[in-house]
Amino acid sequence: MRETFCAMLVLVVALFFGAAEFCSGRNTSFSCIEREREALLKFKLCFHDPLHMLSSWKGNNYCEWRGVRCDKNSGYVVSLQLRGSISYQQPQLYLIDNVEEVVSSLLKLRYLEHLDLSRNNFSGNLIPPSFGLMKQLRYLNLSNVQFTGRIPGELGNLTRVRVLDLSQYNHGRLKVDDDIQWISRLSSLQQLDMSGVNLSHASSNLFQVLGMLSSLSWLSLSDCSLKNSHIPSRNHPLNFTFLGNIRHFDISWNSFHGPLPIFLQNMTSLTFLDMSGVNLNLASSNLFQVLGMLPSLSWLSLSSCSLENSHLPSSSHPLNFTFLGNIQHFDLSLHFLQGPISIFLQNMTSLIFLSLFCNQLSGSIPDGIEQLSKLESIYLSSNQLSGSIPDSIGQLSKLENIDLSGNQLSGRIPNSIGQLSKSKIIDLSENQLSGSIQDRIGQLSKLESIDLHGNQLSGIIPDSIGQLSKLESIVLHGNQLSGSIPDSIGQLSKLESIYLSSNQLSGSIPNSIGQLSKLESIDLSGNQLSERIPDSIGQLSKLESIDLSANQLSGSIPNSIGQLFKVNSIDLSGNQLSGSIPDGIGQLSKLESIYLSSNPFGIGFPKWLLLQKTIVTIELSNASILGPFLENISHMMPMLQGLYLANNLMNGSIPKSLCNSKSLMYLDLSSNMFSGSIPNCWRNDQLFSSIDLSSNNLSGLFPSTMERLSSLFVLHLNNDSLHGKLHVALKNFTSLVILDLGENEFSGNLTSTVGGEISNHPLKILGLRKNLVSGYIPLELCSFSQLQILDLADNNLIGRIPPLFWKVSNYGECNTIDQ
């Protein structure tokens, strides 16, 4: 027994000293593991976690928690990879505690080397200086975490950090003051990203400070408000030796201007250069000669730098294009460059990405384009290119993205397009292309998006389009396509949007369309489609927008449309639909706009609309709507902004409840059979912009309370039976542009209407035709400086036209004529 006790005592002592060794990092101990776990849990409590990023942070085995990586031998936390959502609108962690508590918990992770908190929300707090105490860090990423204010100089204590990312989407929220010497203490720094940080107040020796970082090879100072005073010139005694190590240099979207910075020619290791958005309009014609001194350069972006043809090589400024043979990414978009594009393509045999969009380039696409055999992306949109697309383009076997939109290209789409087996995006829109869409398009098995809109394409949509199994978007509107929509379209299982409007398509909408389970938007408007809307349309569970307007569709609206629970806009106007409108539409909780005008429904105002709490616009004009108006529509539909019921068969009175609407802006009840007087209960807190009650059987006096509608700019009350003395005070309608009271029975004179201070009144159209207005034409009409149309015909006006009258100039200005 005694021997056993001694043996156990030796074991306990051994375990004790083993635990002590673990705390030095050589073994394992419960107490040290518990300290790490508690630090992580304390960190977790500092945040609101709506997307459950830290939901796995429970239990004892913290090394298995999401984003946590431990040293395999010691069990200490060495890395926290907690990057938020890629969408800036949806950060994953929201700070709810003091930011100092966050750093306090992190400081207890004594062996933490890698810390990534990017794309989370730190609620506009300052960066805590205590971050500088984490001296063991080798990687620190605080990009886009909504820190604000001054970057603390204490970050200079992170002498072991190799990667420091403080970049921001929101420019200027973070800033650096005049003292930037702390950057020079980051002696191990290899990569520095301060994009979006305001450096406008940094001292002019910024690059001298950066020059002290001998290991720096990756530098991004994009959108930092750098000025000319920050850029070294020939007058600055700066040793540029360090720049020979820089491989990645991004200085885009800054405020300096003039020639290229002199130090660029020393950056002989440079492979990546982005100077987009820097005004180089004062750069000399040797711009490309300077760039030619960078032998390793492969990624070059000079987008939106105000370059002109004078900056380009020419016969008088010849250039050895040898250096261009190394360029893989070349962006000269958004300039004023003219002439042919061939000058940019000489010797660029390594080119992978080419962007020259939004210039003034003309001429044709050269046949020799097939020499760019490595090309994966080409963007030549918004130029003045003409001629046909060369057949040789089909030899670019690696081409994935092609955008030739917004030019003057003509002729047929070459058959060789079908050889681009790797193509994902093709955009040939807004040109003058003609002919048919080739059946070979079905060979583009990797195609994700095709846009051919705004051309003169004719013929049918080929059935082979159904073979494009990866297609997500098809845009063919604004052509002359005919025939029916192929049934094979239902095979496009990944299709998200389809736009075929403004063509000459006929026949029925294929029933197979219901198989497009990922479809979000469909527009088939402005065609000649007929027959019934297929019931299968209700199977499109992700549909958000549907437009089948201006066709010849008949029958009733299918009940299945009430199953489109994500839809926010429905447009079926301009067809021959009849019968009832499905009550199920009233259950579509996300519906905002419904357009059903110009259909012969012949029904009463649909009561199911009252169930729509989110609806913003109702368009039911010219739809043979019968019966009275729904009295409580303003109360039941609190979001309603536009109500259009013109040219129907509605009767009864106009409800007083409209005076209670706090959202209505556009009201059109014209050309119905409403009778009685117009409610006189309008309030000055209403948002009405346009009211049209014309061509009804309304009677009574002009509702004086309408003058309270200060935001009203259009008012049509013409062709009713309104009477009484005209007492509309235009000075009270401060925003009114159109006022039409014609074809009523108003009496009295114009003085009370026109009187008051109205010289700056925006009124452009005043209609009082065919009333009983008497008296003289008031001189005050000349004070309407914006007036363009004045109709006083068929009244009882007397006297001569005033000697000081007005004339309408080309701009509609009312001017006085001297006698």
PDB file of N, CA and C in Angstrom, residues 432-463:
ATOM      1  N   GLN A 432     -26.131  47.401 -84.742  1.00  0.00           N
ATOM      2  CA  GLN A 432     -27.008  47.347 -85.913  1.00  0.00           C
ATOM      3  C   GLN A 432     -26.933  45.970 -86.559  1.00  0.00           C
ATOM      4  N   LEU A 433     -26.743  44.958 -85.741  1.00  0.00           N
ATOM      5  CA  LEU A 433     -26.619  43.595 -86.234  1.00  0.00           C
ATOM      6  C   LEU A 433     -27.949  43.110 -86.792  1.00  0.00           C
ATOM      7  N   SER A 434     -27.868  42.352 -87.845  1.00  0.00           N
ATOM      8  CA  SER A 434     -29.075  41.842 -88.498  1.00  0.00           C
ATOM      9  C   SER A 434     -28.944  40.339 -88.722  1.00  0.00           C
ATOM     10  N   GLY A 435     -29.912  39.787 -89.438  1.00  0.00           N
ATOM     11  CA  GLY A 435     -29.898  38.348 -89.651  1.00  0.00           C
ATOM     12  C   GLY A 435     -30.478  37.608 -88.461  1.00  0.00           C
ATOM     13  N   SER A 436     -30.312  36.331 -88.471  1.00  0.00           N
ATOM     14  CA  SER A 436     -30.917  35.495 -87.435  1.00  0.00           C
ATOM     15  C   SER A 436     -29.892  35.071 -86.398  1.00  0.00           C
ATOM     16  N   ILE A 437     -30.403  34.588 -85.283  1.00  0.00           N
ATOM     17  CA  ILE A 437     -29.550  34.008 -84.245  1.00  0.00           C
ATOM     18  C   ILE A 437     -29.224  32.593 -84.671  1.00  0.00           C
ATOM     19  N   GLN A 438     -27.964  32.314 -84.818  1.00  0.00           N
ATOM     20  CA  GLN A 438     -27.561  31.026 -85.362  1.00  0.00           C
ATOM     21  C   GLN A 438     -27.883  29.870 -84.414  1.00  0.00           C
ATOM     22  N   ASP A 439     -28.228  28.751 -85.011  1.00  0.00           N
ATOM     23  CA  ASP A 439     -28.551  27.566 -84.232  1.00  0.00           C
ATOM     24  C   ASP A 439     -27.337  27.057 -83.456  1.00  0.00           C
ATOM     25  N   ARG A 440     -26.142  27.429 -83.917  1.00  0.00           N
ATOM     26  CA  ARG A 440     -24.913  26.962 -83.271  1.00  0.00           C
ATOM     27  C   ARG A 440     -24.722  27.561 -81.888  1.00  0.00           C
ATOM     28  N   ILE A 441     -25.572  28.514 -81.543  1.00  0.00           N
ATOM     29  CA  ILE A 441     -25.464  29.099 -80.210  1.00  0.00           C
ATOM     30  C   ILE A 441     -25.622  28.035 -79.124  1.00  0.00           C
ATOM     31  N   GLY A 442     -26.314  26.974 -79.458  1.00  0.00           N
ATOM     32  CA  GLY A 442     -26.530  25.897 -78.495  1.00  0.00           C
ATOM     33  C   GLY A 442     -25.261  25.167 -78.116  1.00  0.00           C
ATOM     34  N   GLN A 443     -24.153  25.423 -78.844  1.00  0.00           N
ATOM     35  CA  GLN A 443     -22.888  24.761 -78.539  1.00  0.00           C
ATOM     36  C   GLN A 443     -22.127  25.445 -77.396  1.00  0.00           C
ATOM     37  N   LEU A 444     -22.588  26.625 -77.009  1.00  0.00           N
ATOM     38  CA  LEU A 444     -21.884  27.370 -75.961  1.00  0.00           C
ATOM     39  C   LEU A 444     -22.310  26.852 -74.588  1.00  0.00           C
ATOM     40  N   SER A 445     -21.809  25.718 -74.249  1.00  0.00           N
ATOM     41  CA  SER A 445     -22.289  24.978 -73.077  1.00  0.00           C
ATOM     42  C   SER A 445     -21.996  25.664 -71.751  1.00  0.00           C
ATOM     43  N   LYS A 446     -21.050  26.640 -71.738  1.00  0.00           N
ATOM     44  CA  LYS A 446     -20.708  27.323 -70.494  1.00  0.00           C
ATOM     45  C   LYS A 446     -21.329  28.722 -70.404  1.00  0.00           C
ATOM     46  N   LEU A 447     -22.138  29.079 -71.381  1.00  0.00           N
ATOM     47  CA  LEU A 447     -22.692  30.431 -71.433  1.00  0.00           C
ATOM     48  C   LEU A 447     -23.627  30.692 -70.254  1.00  0.00           C
ATOM     49  N   GLU A 448     -23.396  31.826 -69.574  1.00  0.00           N
ATOM     50  CA  GLU A 448     -24.207  32.217 -68.421  1.00  0.00           C
ATOM     51  C   GLU A 448     -25.101  33.416 -68.725  1.00  0.00           C
ATOM     52  N   SER A 449     -24.661  34.275 -69.647  1.00  0.00           N
ATOM     53  CA  SER A 449     -25.450  35.465 -69.964  1.00  0.00           C
ATOM     54  C   SER A 449     -25.257  35.829 -71.426  1.00  0.00           C
ATOM     55  N   ILE A 450     -26.363  36.114 -72.123  1.00  0.00           N
ATOM     56  CA  ILE A 450     -26.302  36.580 -73.502  1.00  0.00           C
ATOM     57  C   ILE A 450     -27.218  37.790 -73.640  1.00  0.00           C
ATOM     58  N   ASP A 451     -26.678  38.869 -74.202  1.00  0.00           N
ATOM     59  CA  ASP A 451     -27.423  40.122 -74.371  1.00  0.00           C
ATOM     60  C   ASP A 451     -27.258  40.584 -75.809  1.00  0.00           C
ATOM     61  N   LEU A 452     -28.356  40.529 -76.569  1.00  0.00           N
ATOM     62  CA  LEU A 452     -28.360  40.949 -77.970  1.00  0.00           C
ATOM     63  C   LEU A 452     -29.407  42.027 -78.208  1.00  0.00           C
ATOM     64  N   HIS A 453     -29.868  42.691 -77.172  1.00  0.00           N
ATOM     65  CA  HIS A 453     -30.979  43.630 -77.317  1.00  0.00           C
ATOM     66  C   HIS A 453     -30.572  44.865 -78.133  1.00  0.00           C
ATOM     67  N   GLY A 454     -31.579  45.525 -78.692  1.00  0.00           N
ATOM     68  CA  GLY A 454     -31.340  46.771 -79.418  1.00  0.00           C
ATOM     69  C   GLY A 454     -30.616  46.594 -80.727  1.00  0.00           C
ATOM     70  N   ASN A 455     -30.843  45.486 -81.417  1.00  0.00           N
ATOM     71  CA  ASN A 455     -30.291  45.275 -82.750  1.00  0.00           C
ATOM     72  C   ASN A 455     -31.439  45.150 -83.757  1.00  0.00           C
ATOM     73  N   GLN A 456     -31.168  44.566 -84.896  1.00  0.00           N
ATOM     74  CA  GLN A 456     -32.181  44.370 -85.927  1.00  0.00           C
ATOM     75  C   GLN A 456     -32.284  42.892 -86.284  1.00  0.00           C
ATOM     76  N   LEU A 457     -32.104  42.060 -85.291  1.00  0.00           N
ATOM     77  CA  LEU A 457     -32.126  40.616 -85.506  1.00  0.00           C
ATOM     78  C   LEU A 457     -33.534  40.156 -85.852  1.00  0.00           C
ATOM     79  N   SER A 458     -33.618  39.216 -86.762  1.00  0.00           N
ATOM     80  CA  SER A 458     -34.912  38.695 -87.200  1.00  0.00           C
ATOM     81  C   SER A 458     -34.885  37.170 -87.142  1.00  0.00           C
ATOM     82  N   GLY A 459     -35.953  36.565 -87.649  1.00  0.00           N
ATOM     83  CA  GLY A 459     -36.021  35.116 -87.611  1.00  0.00           C
ATOM     84  C   GLY A 459     -36.488  34.616 -86.257  1.00  0.00           C
ATOM     85  N   ILE A 460     -36.326  33.340 -86.036  1.00  0.00           N
ATOM     86  CA  ILE A 460     -36.849  32.722 -84.815  1.00  0.00           C
ATOM     87  C   ILE A 460     -35.757  32.591 -83.757  1.00  0.00           C
ATOM     88  N   ILE A 461     -36.194  32.386 -82.549  1.00  0.00           N
ATOM     89  CA  ILE A 461     -35.275  32.015 -81.473  1.00  0.00           C
ATOM     90  C   ILE A 461     -34.998  30.524 -81.643  1.00  0.00           C
ATOM     91  N   PRO A 462     -33.753  30.136 -81.885  1.00  0.00           N
ATOM     92  CA  PRO A 462     -33.487  28.730 -82.197  1.00  0.00           C
ATOM     93  C   PRO A 462     -33.818  27.800 -81.036  1.00  0.00           C
ATOM     94  N   ASP A 463     -34.302  26.635 -81.393  1.00  0.00           N
ATOM     95  CA  ASP A 463     -34.652  25.637 -80.383  1.00  0.00           C
ATOM     96  C   ASP A 463     -33.422  25.185 -79.602  1.00  0.00           C
TER      97      ASP A 463
END
